[in-house]
Amino acid sequence: MYYQGAVEGAANTESGSRVFVYEVVGLRQSKETDQTNYQIRNSGSVFIRVPYNRMNQEMRRITRLGGRIVSIQPISVLQQINGKASSEVASEAMSKATSAKSAHEGNGNATPVKAESPKQQQPKNKDTKGNTMTQAKAKKDAHADVPVNIYRPNAPFIGKCISNDALVGEGGIGIVQHIKFDLEGGNLRYVEGQSIGIIPPGVDKNGKPEKLRLYSIASTRHGDDVDDKTVSLCVRQLEYKHPETGETVYGVCSTYLCNLKPGDEVKITGPVGKEMLLPPDEDAKVIMMATGTGIAPMRAYLWRMFKDNERAANPEYQFKGFAWLIFGIPTTPNILYKEELEELQAKYPDNFRLTYAISREQKNPQGGRMYIQDRVAEHADELWKLIKDEKTHTYICGLRGMEDGIDAALTAAAAKEGVTWSEYQKELKKAGRWHVETY
């Protein structure tokens, strides 16, 4: 997966206008509700339009008025049909906006890695009804042994391409490659969830050497061959229309990587990142939500958990917990690593659950395209129950637009127990159990 740097121009004109509809029951008639525009009935549901930045404030207000939120659905104030909100149009608009936002790779800016928090603070236990969080304080030196910045841009490691294999099946959309690099002769070490930098050859539009781009590592610390001599990436060739000229533009680094031949030399930096590391607990519960090449770190996790040769190489880590991957892709041929994922599911049915959201083939309950946020909404109560377990870690990787819909679904699930999701999520982050890298 590639992390985009600064995004130029036009792409996301709707991001500030995202609106959700709360379906509420039990609102009572009162002096306060008389001053609102709510259409209060003696029975049945009330539907309230809420901007994204007021979701939690409105949820607390509804609770004060005796109401209970039973569902939350995304809409857009820019798209309505016959006066009624269309979830399909909203989902499509959200997808287009985030796709455009991720499209502009060729600006030469490396994406900064999120700074590591110098301290992991003890979550404050709150008396909020339904809040079952009891996590212990995260150790501030928990990741002290994780390697970072072994190779820097001014002195990169020169690796060699070993293989470059297509991941998109016939009839699929775009080009995505699984690329394996030889690390022999160097000292590049990494763990699952980290990233490496790639410096493409040539100069940028200003005549300066191209800057590095970061990509999530798609292999375990032992590499695809389990010999500690390789590292692998999952790379999509970026392709988009220039917003002014309409010309087709290809991403500089992604095109370079997708066209590599075995034996080609590559400048590699890193590794970097501690945000997406797996817990060492063999009994952990791991929720993974990915879109497209956001599958890269999830693949590394799953291989470490379940692959026979990996388990043989890691006698100190024999995963016995539960992992659930929710994977968003446009078509069936775009299911990256499909055969390998489904093989793991068949072999470990009690420990690994695989759920697809195939947007151009499946429909959500409103008849629109099935995006990952729709799958999360469908399983929100199950996910919420898992998330409350102190052994659960949640990982999100892919397009940034997926986060709003996930938050909306979990807001509704938490609200059924009187819990404010945004506050609960903050405690998860402090406890080191909520991990996000989106672009």
PDB file of N, CA and C in Angstrom, residues 155-207:
ATOM      1  N   ALA A 155      21.531   7.459   2.359  1.00  0.00           N
ATOM      2  CA  ALA A 155      22.355   6.242   2.269  1.00  0.00           C
ATOM      3  C   ALA A 155      21.417   5.036   2.223  1.00  0.00           C
ATOM      4  N   PRO A 156      20.667   4.881   1.133  1.00  0.00           N
ATOM      5  CA  PRO A 156      19.691   3.797   1.048  1.00  0.00           C
ATOM      6  C   PRO A 156      20.347   2.438   0.837  1.00  0.00           C
ATOM      7  N   PHE A 157      19.592   1.398   1.111  1.00  0.00           N
ATOM      8  CA  PHE A 157      20.035   0.055   0.782  1.00  0.00           C
ATOM      9  C   PHE A 157      19.713  -0.211  -0.690  1.00  0.00           C
ATOM     10  N   ILE A 158      20.613  -0.817  -1.406  1.00  0.00           N
ATOM     11  CA  ILE A 158      20.364  -1.156  -2.808  1.00  0.00           C
ATOM     12  C   ILE A 158      19.937  -2.633  -2.876  1.00  0.00           C
ATOM     13  N   GLY A 159      18.642  -2.822  -3.019  1.00  0.00           N
ATOM     14  CA  GLY A 159      18.109  -4.172  -3.135  1.00  0.00           C
ATOM     15  C   GLY A 159      17.881  -4.534  -4.588  1.00  0.00           C
ATOM     16  N   LYS A 160      17.523  -5.791  -4.818  1.00  0.00           N
ATOM     17  CA  LYS A 160      17.240  -6.247  -6.175  1.00  0.00           C
ATOM     18  C   LYS A 160      15.856  -6.873  -6.237  1.00  0.00           C
ATOM     19  N   CYS A 161      15.167  -6.594  -7.326  1.00  0.00           N
ATOM     20  CA  CYS A 161      13.865  -7.203  -7.557  1.00  0.00           C
ATOM     21  C   CYS A 161      14.064  -8.702  -7.844  1.00  0.00           C
ATOM     22  N   ILE A 162      13.355  -9.540  -7.093  1.00  0.00           N
ATOM     23  CA  ILE A 162      13.406 -10.986  -7.321  1.00  0.00           C
ATOM     24  C   ILE A 162      12.255 -11.422  -8.225  1.00  0.00           C
ATOM     25  N   SER A 163      11.060 -10.889  -7.942  1.00  0.00           N
ATOM     26  CA  SER A 163       9.883 -11.253  -8.729  1.00  0.00           C
ATOM     27  C   SER A 163       8.882 -10.116  -8.694  1.00  0.00           C
ATOM     28  N   ASN A 164       8.009 -10.078  -9.702  1.00  0.00           N
ATOM     29  CA  ASN A 164       7.007  -9.015  -9.840  1.00  0.00           C
ATOM     30  C   ASN A 164       5.762  -9.651 -10.475  1.00  0.00           C
ATOM     31  N   ASP A 165       4.793 -10.010  -9.636  1.00  0.00           N
ATOM     32  CA  ASP A 165       3.659 -10.816 -10.078  1.00  0.00           C
ATOM     33  C   ASP A 165       2.347 -10.046 -10.012  1.00  0.00           C
ATOM     34  N   ALA A 166       1.531 -10.214 -11.048  1.00  0.00           N
ATOM     35  CA  ALA A 166       0.226  -9.551 -11.104  1.00  0.00           C
ATOM     36  C   ALA A 166      -0.730 -10.160 -10.091  1.00  0.00           C
ATOM     37  N   LEU A 167      -1.507  -9.290  -9.417  1.00  0.00           N
ATOM     38  CA  LEU A 167      -2.483  -9.733  -8.423  1.00  0.00           C
ATOM     39  C   LEU A 167      -3.922  -9.594  -8.897  1.00  0.00           C
ATOM     40  N   VAL A 168      -4.157  -8.762  -9.910  1.00  0.00           N
ATOM     41  CA  VAL A 168      -5.519  -8.550 -10.409  1.00  0.00           C
ATOM     42  C   VAL A 168      -5.832  -9.594 -11.475  1.00  0.00           C
ATOM     43  N   GLY A 169      -6.963 -10.266 -11.305  1.00  0.00           N
ATOM     44  CA  GLY A 169      -7.339 -11.303 -12.256  1.00  0.00           C
ATOM     45  C   GLY A 169      -7.928 -10.730 -13.533  1.00  0.00           C
ATOM     46  N   GLU A 170      -8.170 -11.604 -14.500  1.00  0.00           N
ATOM     47  CA  GLU A 170      -8.734 -11.193 -15.780  1.00  0.00           C
ATOM     48  C   GLU A 170     -10.094 -10.524 -15.576  1.00  0.00           C
ATOM     49  N   GLY A 171     -10.273  -9.381 -16.212  1.00  0.00           N
ATOM     50  CA  GLY A 171     -11.517  -8.637 -16.074  1.00  0.00           C
ATOM     51  C   GLY A 171     -11.531  -7.680 -14.901  1.00  0.00           C
ATOM     52  N   GLY A 172     -10.444  -7.642 -14.123  1.00  0.00           N
ATOM     53  CA  GLY A 172     -10.365  -6.738 -12.984  1.00  0.00           C
ATOM     54  C   GLY A 172     -10.006  -5.324 -13.394  1.00  0.00           C
ATOM     55  N   ILE A 173      -9.957  -4.449 -12.413  1.00  0.00           N
ATOM     56  CA  ILE A 173      -9.730  -3.028 -12.647  1.00  0.00           C
ATOM     57  C   ILE A 173      -8.325  -2.647 -12.196  1.00  0.00           C
ATOM     58  N   GLY A 174      -7.558  -2.031 -13.078  1.00  0.00           N
ATOM     59  CA  GLY A 174      -6.253  -1.509 -12.713  1.00  0.00           C
ATOM     60  C   GLY A 174      -5.159  -2.569 -12.675  1.00  0.00           C
ATOM     61  N   ILE A 175      -3.984  -2.112 -12.257  1.00  0.00           N
ATOM     62  CA  ILE A 175      -2.797  -2.970 -12.167  1.00  0.00           C
ATOM     63  C   ILE A 175      -2.312  -2.970 -10.721  1.00  0.00           C
ATOM     64  N   VAL A 176      -2.217  -4.136 -10.121  1.00  0.00           N
ATOM     65  CA  VAL A 176      -1.669  -4.292  -8.770  1.00  0.00           C
ATOM     66  C   VAL A 176      -0.659  -5.430  -8.816  1.00  0.00           C
ATOM     67  N   GLN A 177       0.530  -5.194  -8.272  1.00  0.00           N
ATOM     68  CA  GLN A 177       1.614  -6.169  -8.338  1.00  0.00           C
ATOM     69  C   GLN A 177       2.104  -6.552  -6.944  1.00  0.00           C
ATOM     70  N   HIS A 178       2.491  -7.815  -6.797  1.00  0.00           N
ATOM     71  CA  HIS A 178       3.202  -8.277  -5.605  1.00  0.00           C
ATOM     72  C   HIS A 178       4.673  -8.353  -5.976  1.00  0.00           C
ATOM     73  N   ILE A 179       5.495  -7.510  -5.323  1.00  0.00           N
ATOM     74  CA  ILE A 179       6.896  -7.359  -5.716  1.00  0.00           C
ATOM     75  C   ILE A 179       7.783  -7.781  -4.554  1.00  0.00           C
ATOM     76  N   LYS A 180       8.718  -8.683  -4.842  1.00  0.00           N
ATOM     77  CA  LYS A 180       9.619  -9.213  -3.814  1.00  0.00           C
ATOM     78  C   LYS A 180      11.044  -8.746  -4.084  1.00  0.00           C
ATOM     79  N   PHE A 181      11.701  -8.268  -3.013  1.00  0.00           N
ATOM     80  CA  PHE A 181      13.061  -7.739  -3.133  1.00  0.00           C
ATOM     81  C   PHE A 181      14.046  -8.579  -2.323  1.00  0.00           C
ATOM     82  N   ASP A 182      15.246  -8.715  -2.863  1.00  0.00           N
ATOM     83  CA  ASP A 182      16.341  -9.424  -2.198  1.00  0.00           C
ATOM     84  C   ASP A 182      17.041  -8.461  -1.234  1.00  0.00           C
ATOM     85  N   LEU A 183      17.211  -8.886   0.033  1.00  0.00           N
ATOM     86  CA  LEU A 183      17.863  -8.044   1.038  1.00  0.00           C
ATOM     87  C   LEU A 183      19.253  -8.548   1.414  1.00  0.00           C
ATOM     88  N   GLU A 184      19.758  -9.571   0.722  1.00  0.00           N
ATOM     89  CA  GLU A 184      21.070 -10.114   1.064  1.00  0.00           C
ATOM     90  C   GLU A 184      22.150  -9.052   0.914  1.00  0.00           C
ATOM     91  N   GLY A 185      23.112  -9.124   1.806  1.00  0.00           N
ATOM     92  CA  GLY A 185      24.224  -8.188   1.769  1.00  0.00           C
ATOM     93  C   GLY A 185      23.969  -6.928   2.564  1.00  0.00           C
ATOM     94  N   GLY A 186      22.790  -6.824   3.161  1.00  0.00           N
ATOM     95  CA  GLY A 186      22.458  -5.649   3.949  1.00  0.00           C
ATOM     96  C   GLY A 186      22.012  -6.013   5.349  1.00  0.00           C
ATOM     97  N   ASN A 187      21.481  -5.019   6.055  1.00  0.00           N
ATOM     98  CA  ASN A 187      21.075  -5.206   7.445  1.00  0.00           C
ATOM     99  C   ASN A 187      19.625  -4.748   7.658  1.00  0.00           C
ATOM    100  N   LEU A 188      18.829  -4.788   6.600  1.00  0.00           N
ATOM    101  CA  LEU A 188      17.457  -4.308   6.706  1.00  0.00           C
ATOM    102  C   LEU A 188      16.597  -5.344   7.406  1.00  0.00           C
ATOM    103  N   ARG A 189      16.116  -4.994   8.597  1.00  0.00           N
ATOM    104  CA  ARG A 189      15.222  -5.840   9.379  1.00  0.00           C
ATOM    105  C   ARG A 189      13.919  -5.085   9.588  1.00  0.00           C
ATOM    106  N   TYR A 190      12.830  -5.801   9.775  1.00  0.00           N
ATOM    107  CA  TYR A 190      11.524  -5.162   9.956  1.00  0.00           C
ATOM    108  C   TYR A 190      10.594  -6.136  10.648  1.00  0.00           C
ATOM    109  N   VAL A 191       9.440  -5.629  11.095  1.00  0.00           N
ATOM    110  CA  VAL A 191       8.402  -6.486  11.658  1.00  0.00           C
ATOM    111  C   VAL A 191       7.076  -6.170  10.970  1.00  0.00           C
ATOM    112  N   GLU A 192       6.104  -7.019  11.170  1.00  0.00           N
ATOM    113  CA  GLU A 192       4.803  -6.871  10.524  1.00  0.00           C
ATOM    114  C   GLU A 192       4.165  -5.547  10.928  1.00  0.00           C
ATOM    115  N   GLY A 193       3.597  -4.845   9.935  1.00  0.00           N
ATOM    116  CA  GLY A 193       2.949  -3.563  10.190  1.00  0.00           C
ATOM    117  C   GLY A 193       3.814  -2.356   9.890  1.00  0.00           C
ATOM    118  N   GLN A 194       5.091  -2.569   9.582  1.00  0.00           N
ATOM    119  CA  GLN A 194       5.965  -1.442   9.249  1.00  0.00           C
ATOM    120  C   GLN A 194       5.931  -1.146   7.746  1.00  0.00           C
ATOM    121  N   SER A 195       6.629  -0.088   7.363  1.00  0.00           N
ATOM    122  CA  SER A 195       6.721   0.327   5.961  1.00  0.00           C
ATOM    123  C   SER A 195       8.182   0.517   5.577  1.00  0.00           C
ATOM    124  N   ILE A 196       8.435   0.480   4.272  1.00  0.00           N
ATOM    125  CA  ILE A 196       9.748   0.852   3.753  1.00  0.00           C
ATOM    126  C   ILE A 196       9.568   1.982   2.737  1.00  0.00           C
ATOM    127  N   GLY A 197      10.645   2.726   2.507  1.00  0.00           N
ATOM    128  CA  GLY A 197      10.627   3.776   1.501  1.00  0.00           C
ATOM    129  C   GLY A 197      11.277   3.297   0.217  1.00  0.00           C
ATOM    130  N   ILE A 198      10.727   3.746  -0.900  1.00  0.00           N
ATOM    131  CA  ILE A 198      11.307   3.471  -2.213  1.00  0.00           C
ATOM    132  C   ILE A 198      11.656   4.817  -2.858  1.00  0.00           C
ATOM    133  N   ILE A 199      12.897   4.940  -3.350  1.00  0.00           N
ATOM    134  CA  ILE A 199      13.311   6.157  -4.050  1.00  0.00           C
ATOM    135  C   ILE A 199      13.356   5.849  -5.541  1.00  0.00           C
ATOM    136  N   PRO A 200      12.416   6.367  -6.328  1.00  0.00           N
ATOM    137  CA  PRO A 200      12.437   6.088  -7.769  1.00  0.00           C
ATOM    138  C   PRO A 200      13.578   6.852  -8.438  1.00  0.00           C
ATOM    139  N   PRO A 201      14.052   6.377  -9.564  1.00  0.00           N
ATOM    140  CA  PRO A 201      15.131   7.080 -10.268  1.00  0.00           C
ATOM    141  C   PRO A 201      14.606   8.341 -10.945  1.00  0.00           C
ATOM    142  N   GLY A 202      15.520   9.192 -11.356  1.00  0.00           N
ATOM    143  CA  GLY A 202      15.133  10.385 -12.113  1.00  0.00           C
ATOM    144  C   GLY A 202      14.934  11.603 -11.243  1.00  0.00           C
ATOM    145  N   VAL A 203      14.392  12.654 -11.875  1.00  0.00           N
ATOM    146  CA  VAL A 203      14.166  13.929 -11.192  1.00  0.00           C
ATOM    147  C   VAL A 203      12.701  14.300 -11.281  1.00  0.00           C
ATOM    148  N   ASP A 204      12.260  15.165 -10.357  1.00  0.00           N
ATOM    149  CA  ASP A 204      10.874  15.607 -10.347  1.00  0.00           C
ATOM    150  C   ASP A 204      10.690  16.792 -11.295  1.00  0.00           C
ATOM    151  N   LYS A 205       9.505  17.407 -11.266  1.00  0.00           N
ATOM    152  CA  LYS A 205       9.201  18.501 -12.192  1.00  0.00           C
ATOM    153  C   LYS A 205      10.050  19.741 -11.948  1.00  0.00           C
ATOM    154  N   ASN A 206      10.707  19.800 -10.768  1.00  0.00           N
ATOM    155  CA  ASN A 206      11.578  20.935 -10.461  1.00  0.00           C
ATOM    156  C   ASN A 206      13.046  20.621 -10.726  1.00  0.00           C
ATOM    157  N   GLY A 207      13.308  19.453 -11.300  1.00  0.00           N
ATOM    158  CA  GLY A 207      14.675  19.093 -11.627  1.00  0.00           C
ATOM    159  C   GLY A 207      15.461  18.539 -10.462  1.00  0.00           C
TER     160      GLY A 207
END
